[in-house]
PDB file of C-alpha atoms in Angstrom:
ATOM      1  CA  MET A   1     -26.640 -29.574 -34.963  1.00  0.00           C
ATOM      2  CA  ARG A   2     -26.010 -33.236 -35.284  1.00  0.00           C
ATOM      3  CA  ASP A   3     -23.156 -34.961 -33.534  1.00  0.00           C
ATOM      4  CA  TYR A   4     -20.592 -36.990 -35.397  1.00  0.00           C
ATOM      5  CA  ILE A   5     -19.127 -40.285 -34.027  1.00  0.00           C
ATOM      6  CA  ILE A   6     -15.418 -40.635 -34.787  1.00  0.00           C
ATOM      7  CA  PHE A   7     -14.883 -44.299 -34.186  1.00  0.00           C
ATOM      8  CA  ILE A   8     -11.749 -46.482 -34.375  1.00  0.00           C
ATOM      9  CA  ASN A   9     -11.922 -50.335 -33.952  1.00  0.00           C
ATOM     10  CA  MET A  10      -8.486 -51.305 -32.578  1.00  0.00           C
ATOM     11  CA  GLN A  11      -8.999 -54.816 -34.167  1.00  0.00           C
ATOM     12  CA  LYS A  12      -8.687 -56.494 -30.713  1.00  0.00           C
ATOM     13  CA  LYS A  13     -11.150 -58.994 -29.266  1.00  0.00           C
ATOM     14  CA  ILE A  14     -10.195 -58.043 -25.611  1.00  0.00           C
ATOM     15  CA  GLY A  15      -9.678 -54.700 -24.257  1.00  0.00           C
ATOM     16  CA  TYR A  16     -11.091 -51.514 -22.910  1.00  0.00           C
ATOM     17  CA  LYS A  17     -13.791 -49.626 -24.635  1.00  0.00           C
ATOM     18  CA  ILE A  18     -13.427 -45.677 -24.321  1.00  0.00           C
ATOM     19  CA  LEU A  19     -15.743 -42.815 -25.228  1.00  0.00           C
ATOM     20  CA  ILE A  20     -14.539 -39.121 -25.459  1.00  0.00           C
ATOM     21  CA  LEU A  21     -17.412 -36.693 -25.260  1.00  0.00           C
ATOM     22  CA  GLY A  22     -16.158 -33.497 -27.167  1.00  0.00           C
ATOM     23  CA  GLY A  23     -14.112 -33.253 -30.446  1.00  0.00           C
ATOM     24  CA  GLY A  24     -12.290 -29.953 -29.733  1.00  0.00           C
ATOM     25  CA  ARG A  25      -8.743 -29.508 -29.393  1.00  0.00           C
ATOM     26  CA  TRP A  26      -8.259 -31.195 -26.100  1.00  0.00           C
ATOM     27  CA  GLY A  27     -10.659 -33.928 -26.985  1.00  0.00           C
ATOM     28  CA  GLN A  28      -8.457 -34.618 -29.943  1.00  0.00           C
ATOM     29  CA  ILE A  29      -5.271 -34.574 -27.997  1.00  0.00           C
ATOM     30  CA  THR A  30      -6.740 -36.999 -25.495  1.00  0.00           C
ATOM     31  CA  PHE A  31      -7.866 -39.177 -28.529  1.00  0.00           C
ATOM     32  CA  ASN A  32      -4.442 -39.374 -29.864  1.00  0.00           C
ATOM     33  CA  ASN A  33      -3.024 -40.197 -26.418  1.00  0.00           C
ATOM     34  CA  LEU A  34      -5.501 -43.065 -25.681  1.00  0.00           C
ATOM     35  CA  SER A  35      -5.051 -44.511 -29.272  1.00  0.00           C
ATOM     36  CA  SER A  36      -1.482 -45.350 -28.387  1.00  0.00           C
ATOM     37  CA  LEU A  37      -2.477 -47.621 -25.417  1.00  0.00           C
ATOM     38  CA  ASN A  38      -2.252 -51.312 -26.174  1.00  0.00           C
ATOM     39  CA  SER A  39      -4.958 -52.273 -23.761  1.00  0.00           C
ATOM     40  CA  ILE A  40      -7.771 -50.519 -25.844  1.00  0.00           C
ATOM     41  CA  SER A  41     -10.048 -52.476 -28.192  1.00  0.00           C
ATOM     42  CA  GLU A  42     -12.429 -49.627 -29.193  1.00  0.00           C
ATOM     43  CA  LEU A  43     -12.057 -45.826 -29.082  1.00  0.00           C
ATOM     44  CA  SER A  44     -14.783 -43.415 -30.051  1.00  0.00           C
ATOM     45  CA  MET A  45     -15.258 -39.627 -29.966  1.00  0.00           C
ATOM     46  CA  ILE A  46     -18.501 -37.659 -30.076  1.00  0.00           C
ATOM     47  CA  SER A  47     -17.721 -34.384 -32.005  1.00  0.00           C
ATOM     48  CA  ARG A  48     -19.925 -31.621 -33.440  1.00  0.00           C
ATOM     49  CA  THR A  49     -17.368 -31.005 -36.092  1.00  0.00           C
ATOM     50  CA  LEU A  50     -15.289 -32.879 -38.573  1.00  0.00           C
ATOM     51  CA  ASN A  51     -12.431 -30.502 -38.252  1.00  0.00           C
ATOM     52  CA  ILE A  52     -10.244 -33.281 -37.120  1.00  0.00           C
ATOM     53  CA  ASN A  53      -6.440 -33.305 -36.727  1.00  0.00           C
ATOM     54  CA  ASN A  54      -4.946 -35.390 -39.547  1.00  0.00           C
ATOM     55  CA  SER A  55      -3.329 -37.930 -37.274  1.00  0.00           C
ATOM     56  CA  ILE A  56      -6.854 -39.176 -36.553  1.00  0.00           C
ATOM     57  CA  ILE A  57      -8.475 -38.879 -39.857  1.00  0.00           C
ATOM     58  CA  ASN A  58      -5.690 -40.769 -41.486  1.00  0.00           C
ATOM     59  CA  ASN A  59      -6.240 -43.632 -39.319  1.00  0.00           C
ATOM     60  CA  LYS A  60      -7.106 -46.610 -41.672  1.00  0.00           C
ATOM     61  CA  ASN A  61      -9.647 -48.121 -39.268  1.00  0.00           C
ATOM     62  CA  ILE A  62     -11.628 -44.809 -38.739  1.00  0.00           C
ATOM     63  CA  LYS A  63     -15.345 -44.832 -39.220  1.00  0.00           C
ATOM     64  CA  ILE A  64     -17.718 -41.797 -39.016  1.00  0.00           C
ATOM     65  CA  LYS A  65     -21.498 -41.937 -38.394  1.00  0.00           C
ATOM     66  CA  LYS A  66     -24.120 -39.523 -37.095  1.00  0.00           C
ATOM     67  CA  ASN A  67     -25.638 -39.559 -33.769  1.00  0.00           C
ATOM     68  CA  LEU A  68     -25.192 -41.802 -30.909  1.00  0.00           C
ATOM     69  CA  ASN A  69     -28.021 -43.223 -28.684  1.00  0.00           C
ATOM     70  CA  ILE A  70     -27.299 -42.448 -25.098  1.00  0.00           C
ATOM     71  CA  LYS A  71     -28.210 -46.111 -24.310  1.00  0.00           C
ATOM     72  CA  GLU A  72     -25.088 -47.242 -26.275  1.00  0.00           C
ATOM     73  CA  VAL A  73     -22.955 -45.371 -23.936  1.00  0.00           C
ATOM     74  CA  LYS A  74     -23.279 -47.741 -21.126  1.00  0.00           C
ATOM     75  CA  LYS A  75     -21.019 -50.216 -23.165  1.00  0.00           C
ATOM     76  CA  TYR A  76     -18.044 -48.176 -22.525  1.00  0.00           C
ATOM     77  CA  ASP A  77     -15.552 -48.800 -19.609  1.00  0.00           C
ATOM     78  CA  LEU A  78     -14.302 -45.284 -19.504  1.00  0.00           C
ATOM     79  CA  ILE A  79     -15.953 -41.995 -20.497  1.00  0.00           C
ATOM     80  CA  VAL A  80     -13.901 -38.693 -20.864  1.00  0.00           C
ATOM     81  CA  ILE A  81     -15.706 -35.384 -20.861  1.00  0.00           C
ATOM     82  CA  CYS A  82     -13.787 -32.742 -22.822  1.00  0.00           C
ATOM     83  CA  LYS A  83     -16.357 -30.000 -22.947  1.00  0.00           C
ATOM     84  CA  ASN A  84     -16.649 -26.387 -21.728  1.00  0.00           C
ATOM     85  CA  ASN A  85     -17.815 -25.923 -18.118  1.00  0.00           C
ATOM     86  CA  VAL A  86     -21.481 -25.517 -18.991  1.00  0.00           C
ATOM     87  CA  SER A  87     -21.612 -28.469 -21.396  1.00  0.00           C
ATOM     88  CA  LYS A  88     -19.832 -30.783 -18.837  1.00  0.00           C
ATOM     89  CA  PHE A  89     -22.849 -30.703 -16.526  1.00  0.00           C
ATOM     90  CA  LYS A  90     -25.325 -31.349 -19.320  1.00  0.00           C
ATOM     91  CA  PHE A  91     -23.402 -34.703 -20.205  1.00  0.00           C
ATOM     92  CA  PHE A  92     -22.687 -35.519 -16.565  1.00  0.00           C
ATOM     93  CA  LYS A  93     -26.526 -35.498 -15.758  1.00  0.00           C
ATOM     94  CA  LYS A  94     -27.036 -37.922 -18.619  1.00  0.00           C
ATOM     95  CA  ILE A  95     -24.402 -40.453 -17.656  1.00  0.00           C
ATOM     96  CA  LYS A  96     -24.196 -40.215 -13.950  1.00  0.00           C
ATOM     97  CA  HIS A  97     -26.324 -43.392 -13.363  1.00  0.00           C
ATOM     98  CA  LEU A  98     -23.839 -45.526 -15.503  1.00  0.00           C
ATOM     99  CA  LYS A  99     -21.262 -47.924 -14.041  1.00  0.00           C
ATOM    100  CA  SER A 100     -18.584 -46.689 -16.324  1.00  0.00           C
ATOM    101  CA  LEU A 101     -15.688 -44.898 -15.016  1.00  0.00           C
ATOM    102  CA  VAL A 102     -16.093 -41.131 -15.869  1.00  0.00           C
ATOM    103  CA  ILE A 103     -13.257 -38.603 -15.856  1.00  0.00           C
ATOM    104  CA  VAL A 104     -14.073 -34.812 -16.416  1.00  0.00           C
ATOM    105  CA  GLU A 105     -11.484 -32.523 -17.843  1.00  0.00           C
ATOM    106  CA  LYS A 106     -10.522 -29.643 -15.748  1.00  0.00           C
ATOM    107  CA  PRO A 107     -11.691 -27.126 -14.594  1.00  0.00           C
ATOM    108  CA  LEU A 108     -14.924 -28.335 -13.079  1.00  0.00           C
ATOM    109  CA  ILE A 109     -16.511 -25.281 -11.556  1.00  0.00           C
ATOM    110  CA  ILE A 110     -19.747 -25.838  -9.463  1.00  0.00           C
ATOM    111  CA  LYS A 111     -21.887 -22.943  -9.690  1.00  0.00           C
ATOM    112  CA  SER A 112     -24.739 -24.095  -7.551  1.00  0.00           C
ATOM    113  CA  ASN A 113     -25.920 -27.168  -5.429  1.00  0.00           C
ATOM    114  CA  LEU A 114     -22.301 -27.854  -4.339  1.00  0.00           C
ATOM    115  CA  LYS A 115     -23.331 -30.388  -1.563  1.00  0.00           C
ATOM    116  CA  LYS A 116     -25.736 -32.257  -3.851  1.00  0.00           C
ATOM    117  CA  PHE A 117     -23.158 -32.516  -6.590  1.00  0.00           C
ATOM    118  CA  LEU A 118     -20.468 -33.795  -4.118  1.00  0.00           C
ATOM    119  CA  LEU A 119     -22.861 -36.378  -2.879  1.00  0.00           C
ATOM    120  CA  THR A 120     -23.331 -37.658  -6.348  1.00  0.00           C
ATOM    121  CA  PHE A 121     -19.575 -37.499  -7.113  1.00  0.00           C
ATOM    122  CA  LYS A 122     -18.710 -39.392  -3.934  1.00  0.00           C
ATOM    123  CA  LYS A 123     -21.029 -42.389  -4.619  1.00  0.00           C
ATOM    124  CA  GLY A 124     -20.181 -42.778  -8.286  1.00  0.00           C
ATOM    125  CA  ASN A 125     -17.061 -43.618 -10.398  1.00  0.00           C
ATOM    126  CA  PHE A 126     -16.327 -40.025 -11.100  1.00  0.00           C
ATOM    127  CA  PHE A 127     -12.809 -38.351 -11.349  1.00  0.00           C
ATOM    128  CA  ILE A 128     -11.372 -35.007 -12.308  1.00  0.00           C
ATOM    129  CA  SER A 129      -8.455 -35.024 -14.824  1.00  0.00           C
ATOM    130  CA  LEU A 130      -5.485 -34.123 -12.773  1.00  0.00           C
ATOM    131  CA  PRO A 131      -2.350 -35.460 -14.829  1.00  0.00           C
ATOM    132  CA  TRP A 132       0.123 -33.615 -12.710  1.00  0.00           C
ATOM    133  CA  PHE A 133      -0.884 -35.735  -9.797  1.00  0.00           C
ATOM    134  CA  PHE A 134       1.018 -38.617 -11.535  1.00  0.00           C
ATOM    135  CA  GLU A 135       4.269 -36.696 -12.089  1.00  0.00           C
ATOM    136  CA  LYS A 136       6.249 -38.418  -9.271  1.00  0.00           C
ATOM    137  CA  LYS A 137       9.627 -36.991 -10.407  1.00  0.00           C
ATOM    138  CA  LEU A 138       8.321 -33.525 -10.504  1.00  0.00           C
ATOM    139  CA  LYS A 139       6.606 -33.752  -7.058  1.00  0.00           C
ATOM    140  CA  LYS A 140       9.725 -35.233  -5.481  1.00  0.00           C
ATOM    141  CA  ILE A 141      11.697 -32.139  -6.673  1.00  0.00           C
ATOM    142  CA  PHE A 142       8.910 -29.904  -5.568  1.00  0.00           C
ATOM    143  CA  TYR A 143       8.702 -31.330  -2.040  1.00  0.00           C
ATOM    144  CA  ASN A 144      12.518 -31.431  -1.698  1.00  0.00           C
ATOM    145  CA  LEU A 145      12.669 -27.782  -2.335  1.00  0.00           C
ATOM    146  CA  ILE A 146       9.770 -27.122   0.137  1.00  0.00           C
ATOM    147  CA  PHE A 147      10.791 -29.378   3.050  1.00  0.00           C
ATOM    148  CA  VAL A 148      14.540 -29.949   2.658  1.00  0.00           C
ATOM    149  CA  LYS A 149      15.656 -26.683   0.893  1.00  0.00           C
ATOM    150  CA  LYS A 150      13.144 -24.647   3.021  1.00  0.00           C
ATOM    151  CA  ILE A 151      12.039 -22.226   0.330  1.00  0.00           C
ATOM    152  CA  ASP A 152       9.647 -19.609   1.663  1.00  0.00           C
ATOM    153  CA  ARG A 153       7.944 -18.332  -1.509  1.00  0.00           C
ATOM    154  CA  ILE A 154       6.798 -19.765  -4.898  1.00  0.00           C
ATOM    155  CA  SER A 155       5.801 -17.690  -7.885  1.00  0.00           C
ATOM    156  CA  PHE A 156       3.801 -19.589 -10.685  1.00  0.00           C
ATOM    157  CA  LEU A 157       3.934 -17.620 -13.930  1.00  0.00           C
ATOM    158  CA  TRP A 158       1.653 -18.885 -16.724  1.00  0.00           C
ATOM    159  CA  TYR A 159       1.154 -17.048 -19.817  1.00  0.00           C
ATOM    160  CA  ASP A 160      -0.649 -18.503 -22.780  1.00  0.00           C
ATOM    161  CA  ARG A 161      -2.329 -17.280 -25.877  1.00  0.00           C
ATOM    162  CA  ILE A 162      -4.775 -18.370 -28.503  1.00  0.00           C
ATOM    163  CA  SER A 163      -2.758 -20.403 -31.087  1.00  0.00           C
ATOM    164  CA  LYS A 164      -3.320 -23.306 -33.617  1.00  0.00           C
ATOM    165  CA  LYS A 165      -1.204 -25.911 -31.831  1.00  0.00           C
ATOM    166  CA  TYR A 166      -2.073 -29.416 -32.947  1.00  0.00           C
ATOM    167  CA  GLY A 167      -3.705 -27.955 -36.142  1.00  0.00           C
ATOM    168  CA  LEU A 168      -6.561 -26.326 -34.033  1.00  0.00           C
ATOM    169  CA  LYS A 169      -7.220 -23.047 -32.640  1.00  0.00           C
ATOM    170  CA  LYS A 170      -6.813 -23.081 -28.866  1.00  0.00           C
ATOM    171  CA  ASN A 171     -10.041 -21.675 -27.421  1.00  0.00           C
ATOM    172  CA  PHE A 172     -10.534 -20.789 -23.705  1.00  0.00           C
ATOM    173  CA  ASP A 173     -13.728 -21.256 -21.682  1.00  0.00           C
ATOM    174  CA  LYS A 174     -15.421 -17.780 -21.467  1.00  0.00           C
ATOM    175  CA  ASP A 175     -17.421 -19.060 -18.583  1.00  0.00           C
ATOM    176  CA  THR A 176     -14.438 -19.133 -16.040  1.00  0.00           C
ATOM    177  CA  TYR A 177     -11.461 -17.245 -15.143  1.00  0.00           C
ATOM    178  CA  TYR A 178      -8.270 -18.570 -16.466  1.00  0.00           C
ATOM    179  CA  VAL A 179      -6.879 -18.734 -12.916  1.00  0.00           C
ATOM    180  CA  GLU A 180      -9.679 -21.414 -12.061  1.00  0.00           C
ATOM    181  CA  ASP A 181      -8.188 -23.597 -14.947  1.00  0.00           C
ATOM    182  CA  ILE A 182      -4.535 -23.198 -14.054  1.00  0.00           C
ATOM    183  CA  PHE A 183      -5.017 -23.856 -10.346  1.00  0.00           C
ATOM    184  CA  SER A 184      -5.813 -27.438 -10.989  1.00  0.00           C
ATOM    185  CA  HIS A 185      -2.368 -28.121 -11.858  1.00  0.00           C
ATOM    186  CA  ILE A 186      -1.115 -26.351  -8.691  1.00  0.00           C
ATOM    187  CA  PHE A 187      -3.409 -28.443  -6.621  1.00  0.00           C
ATOM    188  CA  SER A 188      -2.209 -31.572  -8.179  1.00  0.00           C
ATOM    189  CA  LEU A 189       1.425 -30.776  -6.940  1.00  0.00           C
ATOM    190  CA  LEU A 190       0.353 -29.505  -3.502  1.00  0.00           C
ATOM    191  CA  TYR A 191      -2.048 -31.897  -2.346  1.00  0.00           C
ATOM    192  CA  GLU A 192      -0.318 -35.240  -1.696  1.00  0.00           C
ATOM    193  CA  LYS A 193       2.162 -33.994   1.132  1.00  0.00           C
ATOM    194  CA  ILE A 194       0.635 -30.646   2.001  1.00  0.00           C
ATOM    195  CA  TYR A 195      -2.959 -30.080   1.546  1.00  0.00           C
ATOM    196  CA  LYS A 196      -3.851 -33.198   3.599  1.00  0.00           C
ATOM    197  CA  ASN A 197      -2.712 -31.500   6.790  1.00  0.00           C
ATOM    198  CA  ASN A 198      -2.885 -27.718   5.816  1.00  0.00           C
ATOM    199  CA  ASN A 199      -5.704 -25.835   4.457  1.00  0.00           C
ATOM    200  CA  ILE A 200      -4.986 -23.470   1.438  1.00  0.00           C
ATOM    201  CA  ASN A 201      -5.843 -20.018   2.505  1.00  0.00           C
ATOM    202  CA  PHE A 202      -6.697 -17.792  -0.262  1.00  0.00           C
ATOM    203  CA  SER A 203      -5.709 -14.098   0.318  1.00  0.00           C
ATOM    204  CA  SER A 204      -6.663 -12.140  -2.659  1.00  0.00           C
ATOM    205  CA  PHE A 205      -7.463 -12.014  -6.439  1.00  0.00           C
ATOM    206  CA  ASP A 206      -7.416  -9.230  -8.960  1.00  0.00           C
ATOM    207  CA  ILE A 207      -6.854  -8.521 -12.615  1.00  0.00           C
ATOM    208  CA  GLU A 208      -4.562  -5.784 -13.973  1.00  0.00           C
ATOM    209  CA  LYS A 209      -3.538  -5.200 -17.519  1.00  0.00           C
ATOM    210  CA  LYS A 210      -5.186  -8.586 -18.505  1.00  0.00           C
ATOM    211  CA  ILE A 211      -3.118 -10.403 -15.984  1.00  0.00           C
ATOM    212  CA  GLU A 212      -4.989 -12.483 -13.335  1.00  0.00           C
ATOM    213  CA  ASN A 213      -3.188 -12.331  -9.907  1.00  0.00           C
ATOM    214  CA  LEU A 214      -4.116 -14.867  -7.165  1.00  0.00           C
ATOM    215  CA  LYS A 215      -2.263 -14.943  -3.657  1.00  0.00           C
ATOM    216  CA  PHE A 216      -2.633 -17.671  -1.088  1.00  0.00           C
ATOM    217  CA  ASN A 217      -0.506 -19.459   1.336  1.00  0.00           C
ATOM    218  CA  PHE A 218       0.061 -22.827   3.088  1.00  0.00           C
ATOM    219  CA  ASN A 219       2.525 -24.325   5.457  1.00  0.00           C
ATOM    220  CA  GLY A 220       3.947 -20.709   5.922  1.00  0.00           C
ATOM    221  CA  ILE A 221       4.909 -20.473   2.344  1.00  0.00           C
ATOM    222  CA  LYS A 222       3.592 -17.601   0.242  1.00  0.00           C
ATOM    223  CA  ILE A 223       2.180 -18.484  -3.201  1.00  0.00           C
ATOM    224  CA  ASN A 224       1.662 -16.148  -6.149  1.00  0.00           C
ATOM    225  CA  LEU A 225      -0.013 -17.200  -9.399  1.00  0.00           C
ATOM    226  CA  LYS A 226       0.120 -14.829 -12.274  1.00  0.00           C
ATOM    227  CA  CYS A 227      -1.624 -15.986 -15.325  1.00  0.00           C
ATOM    228  CA  SER A 228      -3.124 -14.576 -18.707  1.00  0.00           C
ATOM    229  CA  ASN A 229      -4.568 -16.005 -21.838  1.00  0.00           C
ATOM    230  CA  LYS A 230      -5.040 -12.553 -23.299  1.00  0.00           C
ATOM    231  CA  THR A 231      -1.494 -11.379 -23.984  1.00  0.00           C
ATOM    232  CA  HIS A 232       1.053 -12.013 -26.718  1.00  0.00           C
ATOM    233  CA  GLN A 233       3.354 -13.749 -24.204  1.00  0.00           C
ATOM    234  CA  LYS A 234       3.825 -17.486 -23.963  1.00  0.00           C
ATOM    235  CA  PHE A 235       5.792 -19.067 -21.135  1.00  0.00           C
ATOM    236  CA  LYS A 236       5.172 -21.071 -18.080  1.00  0.00           C
ATOM    237  CA  ASN A 237       7.622 -21.041 -15.096  1.00  0.00           C
ATOM    238  CA  ILE A 238       7.542 -22.002 -11.303  1.00  0.00           C
ATOM    239  CA  VAL A 239      10.097 -19.858  -9.545  1.00  0.00           C
ATOM    240  CA  PHE A 240      11.239 -20.736  -5.886  1.00  0.00           C
ATOM    241  CA  PHE A 241      12.541 -18.095  -3.538  1.00  0.00           C
ATOM    242  CA  LYS A 242      14.497 -18.392  -0.226  1.00  0.00           C
ATOM    243  CA  LYS A 243      15.042 -15.281   1.831  1.00  0.00           C
ATOM    244  CA  GLU A 244      13.779 -13.183  -1.044  1.00  0.00           C
ATOM    245  CA  LYS A 245      16.460 -14.516  -3.388  1.00  0.00           C
ATOM    246  CA  LYS A 246      15.647 -16.784  -6.421  1.00  0.00           C
ATOM    247  CA  PHE A 247      16.715 -20.158  -5.453  1.00  0.00           C
ATOM    248  CA  SER A 248      15.473 -22.376  -8.286  1.00  0.00           C
ATOM    249  CA  GLU A 249      13.243 -22.534 -11.200  1.00  0.00           C
ATOM    250  CA  ILE A 250      11.146 -25.027 -13.267  1.00  0.00           C
ATOM    251  CA  GLU A 251      10.604 -24.224 -16.818  1.00  0.00           C
ATOM    252  CA  ILE A 252       7.421 -25.823 -18.467  1.00  0.00           C
ATOM    253  CA  SER A 253       7.753 -26.221 -22.252  1.00  0.00           C
ATOM    254  CA  ASP A 254       5.212 -27.832 -24.521  1.00  0.00           C
ATOM    255  CA  LYS A 255       7.087 -31.107 -24.175  1.00  0.00           C
ATOM    256  CA  TYR A 256       9.147 -31.161 -21.046  1.00  0.00           C
ATOM    257  CA  PHE A 257       9.649 -30.075 -17.452  1.00  0.00           C
ATOM    258  CA  LEU A 258      13.162 -28.472 -17.109  1.00  0.00           C
ATOM    259  CA  ILE A 259      14.757 -27.664 -13.673  1.00  0.00           C
ATOM    260  CA  LYS A 260      17.153 -24.630 -13.333  1.00  0.00           C
ATOM    261  CA  ASP A 261      19.465 -24.361 -10.332  1.00  0.00           C
ATOM    262  CA  ASN A 262      20.050 -20.733 -10.006  1.00  0.00           C
ATOM    263  CA  ILE A 263      23.136 -21.253  -7.663  1.00  0.00           C
ATOM    264  CA  LYS A 264      24.898 -23.737  -9.743  1.00  0.00           C
ATOM    265  CA  LYS A 265      23.653 -22.302 -13.018  1.00  0.00           C
ATOM    266  CA  LYS A 266      22.639 -25.724 -14.305  1.00  0.00           C
ATOM    267  CA  ARG A 267      19.592 -26.747 -16.268  1.00  0.00           C
ATOM    268  CA  LYS A 268      18.162 -30.262 -16.967  1.00  0.00           C
ATOM    269  CA  LYS A 269      15.223 -32.075 -18.123  1.00  0.00           C
ATOM    270  CA  ILE A 270      13.101 -33.701 -15.417  1.00  0.00           C
ATOM    271  CA  VAL A 271      10.474 -35.632 -17.414  1.00  0.00           C
ATOM    272  CA  ASN A 272       8.536 -35.766 -20.653  1.00  0.00           C
ATOM    273  CA  LYS A 273       5.472 -33.555 -20.136  1.00  0.00           C
ATOM    274  CA  SER A 274       3.117 -35.524 -22.421  1.00  0.00           C
ATOM    275  CA  ASP A 275       3.600 -38.605 -20.561  1.00  0.00           C
ATOM    276  CA  ASN A 276       1.417 -37.584 -17.656  1.00  0.00           C
ATOM    277  CA  LEU A 277      -1.952 -37.965 -19.365  1.00  0.00           C
ATOM    278  CA  ILE A 278      -1.020 -41.519 -20.416  1.00  0.00           C
ATOM    279  CA  LYS A 279      -0.052 -42.244 -16.814  1.00  0.00           C
ATOM    280  CA  GLN A 280      -3.382 -41.101 -15.611  1.00  0.00           C
ATOM    281  CA  TYR A 281      -5.404 -43.271 -17.967  1.00  0.00           C
ATOM    282  CA  LYS A 282      -3.294 -46.316 -17.266  1.00  0.00           C
ATOM    283  CA  TYR A 283      -4.046 -45.774 -13.651  1.00  0.00           C
ATOM    284  CA  LEU A 284      -7.823 -45.388 -14.122  1.00  0.00           C
ATOM    285  CA  LEU A 285      -8.069 -48.393 -16.447  1.00  0.00           C
ATOM    286  CA  ASN A 286      -6.127 -50.592 -14.037  1.00  0.00           C
ATOM    287  CA  GLN A 287      -8.762 -49.780 -11.431  1.00  0.00           C
ATOM    288  CA  LYS A 288      -6.491 -50.570  -8.464  1.00  0.00           C
ATOM    289  CA  ASN A 289      -6.216 -48.253  -5.403  1.00  0.00           C
ATOM    290  CA  LEU A 290      -8.454 -45.475  -6.872  1.00  0.00           C
ATOM    291  CA  ASN A 291      -9.319 -44.277  -3.383  1.00  0.00           C
ATOM    292  CA  GLU A 292      -6.498 -41.922  -2.988  1.00  0.00           C
ATOM    293  CA  PHE A 293      -6.985 -40.196  -6.490  1.00  0.00           C
ATOM    294  CA  LYS A 294     -10.802 -40.156  -5.786  1.00  0.00           C
ATOM    295  CA  ASN A 295     -10.139 -38.195  -2.558  1.00  0.00           C
ATOM    296  CA  THR A 296      -7.731 -35.927  -4.252  1.00  0.00           C
ATOM    297  CA  CYS A 297     -10.437 -35.028  -6.920  1.00  0.00           C
ATOM    298  CA  TYR A 298     -13.054 -34.585  -4.055  1.00  0.00           C
ATOM    299  CA  GLN A 299     -10.851 -32.104  -2.186  1.00  0.00           C
ATOM    300  CA  GLN A 300      -9.977 -30.428  -5.474  1.00  0.00           C
ATOM    301  CA  ILE A 301     -13.689 -29.703  -6.144  1.00  0.00           C
ATOM    302  CA  LEU A 302     -13.976 -28.260  -2.708  1.00  0.00           C
ATOM    303  CA  CYS A 303     -10.887 -26.054  -3.036  1.00  0.00           C
ATOM    304  CA  GLN A 304     -11.792 -24.918  -6.515  1.00  0.00           C
ATOM    305  CA  SER A 305     -15.218 -23.780  -5.155  1.00  0.00           C
ATOM    306  CA  HIS A 306     -13.503 -21.649  -2.578  1.00  0.00           C
ATOM    307  CA  LEU A 307     -11.375 -20.139  -5.441  1.00  0.00           C
ATOM    308  CA  SER A 308     -14.434 -19.492  -7.555  1.00  0.00           C
ATOM    309  CA  LYS A 309     -16.080 -17.690  -4.666  1.00  0.00           C
ATOM    310  CA  LEU A 310     -13.078 -15.338  -4.385  1.00  0.00           C
ATOM    311  CA  CYS A 311     -13.189 -14.749  -8.162  1.00  0.00           C
ATOM    312  CA  LYS A 312     -16.944 -13.991  -7.980  1.00  0.00           C
ATOM    313  CA  LYS A 313     -16.395 -11.329  -5.303  1.00  0.00           C
ATOM    314  CA  PHE A 314     -13.847  -9.662  -7.568  1.00  0.00           C
ATOM    315  CA  GLN A 315     -16.575  -9.671 -10.412  1.00  0.00           C
ATOM    316  CA  GLN A 316     -19.069  -7.918  -8.154  1.00  0.00           C
TER     317      GLN A 316
END
C-alpha cells in the first residue's frame, strides 16, 4: 500500500518544518494542533489513507502526493510518530540517525532489548509525548492535595469506548493493554515531585468484566487505576480520599479539567485540556532546557517496562 503525503505550506520563509508519521485519528488531531502555531513554515503528514478530517482537507494550501523518500525526512526539525506500538519501532529504526527532534506518541512499550533501546534513546534527540507533564495548574492542585491536604488514597477511573470523535473511528492498539496507555498520563503527574525520590511499586494487575485494574503505591499513598475501552461507559475521573472519605475529585471532560470540592460542594474549571499538546510542542521547538523532560521520558520508559512485565504475567 502506498503512502500519501498530506502537505501544507504555511507560506512563511522562516519557521520550523514538521513531519507527522501516521494519518490516523491522533495523527490528524496533532496535525490540526500544530497547524495553529505561528512558528511553523511547513507541516506534512504521511498517511496510508485519504480519510482525512475536513478541517485539514479544506485548507487552501494543501497538497497531496504519493510516497516520500526517507532521505527527504532529514529536512524536518521535528518528527512526530503517531503509529501503533509495532509500527513505531519500524519508523524509529529508519530515522534514529537523524539530527531532527523525534517525539513518539504514547504508549511506547519495549518488548525486547530494553537496554539497547535506552542507550539509543539517551544519545539521540528522542522524546515521549507526555502532554500532562506541561499542565502546571493541574499538577499544582494535585501536589497540594497530596502534600498539604495529606490525602492517603487516589482512584483513577478511566472509561472510554470506540467512537467517531473528530470524524474518525477511535481505534485502540490491540498489541497493548489499555492500562499501559493510560498509565502514561498518571506518570506525567507523579514524576516531577514524587517519582524522583520514590519508586512506584506495582502491586497487582487483573481484568474482571472487561475492566482492567492496576494497584500500586508511592510515598505511602495507595493508587488504584480502573480503566476499560471495551464497555459502553465514557467518563474519566481522579478521586482523592482522606481517611477513607472522598475528599476531592477532578473530572476530565473532552475539553476541560474540572475540580470538585466534596466538602464545599463546589466545582470549577481548572484549565482547557486541549492546550497541553500545544504547550508540549512549543516547549520542544524552543529547544531550551530539554534535559528535565528528556529525563522524565527516560524514566517513563523504564517504569512502563515494569508495568508491561506485570501485565505479561497476568497474560501467562
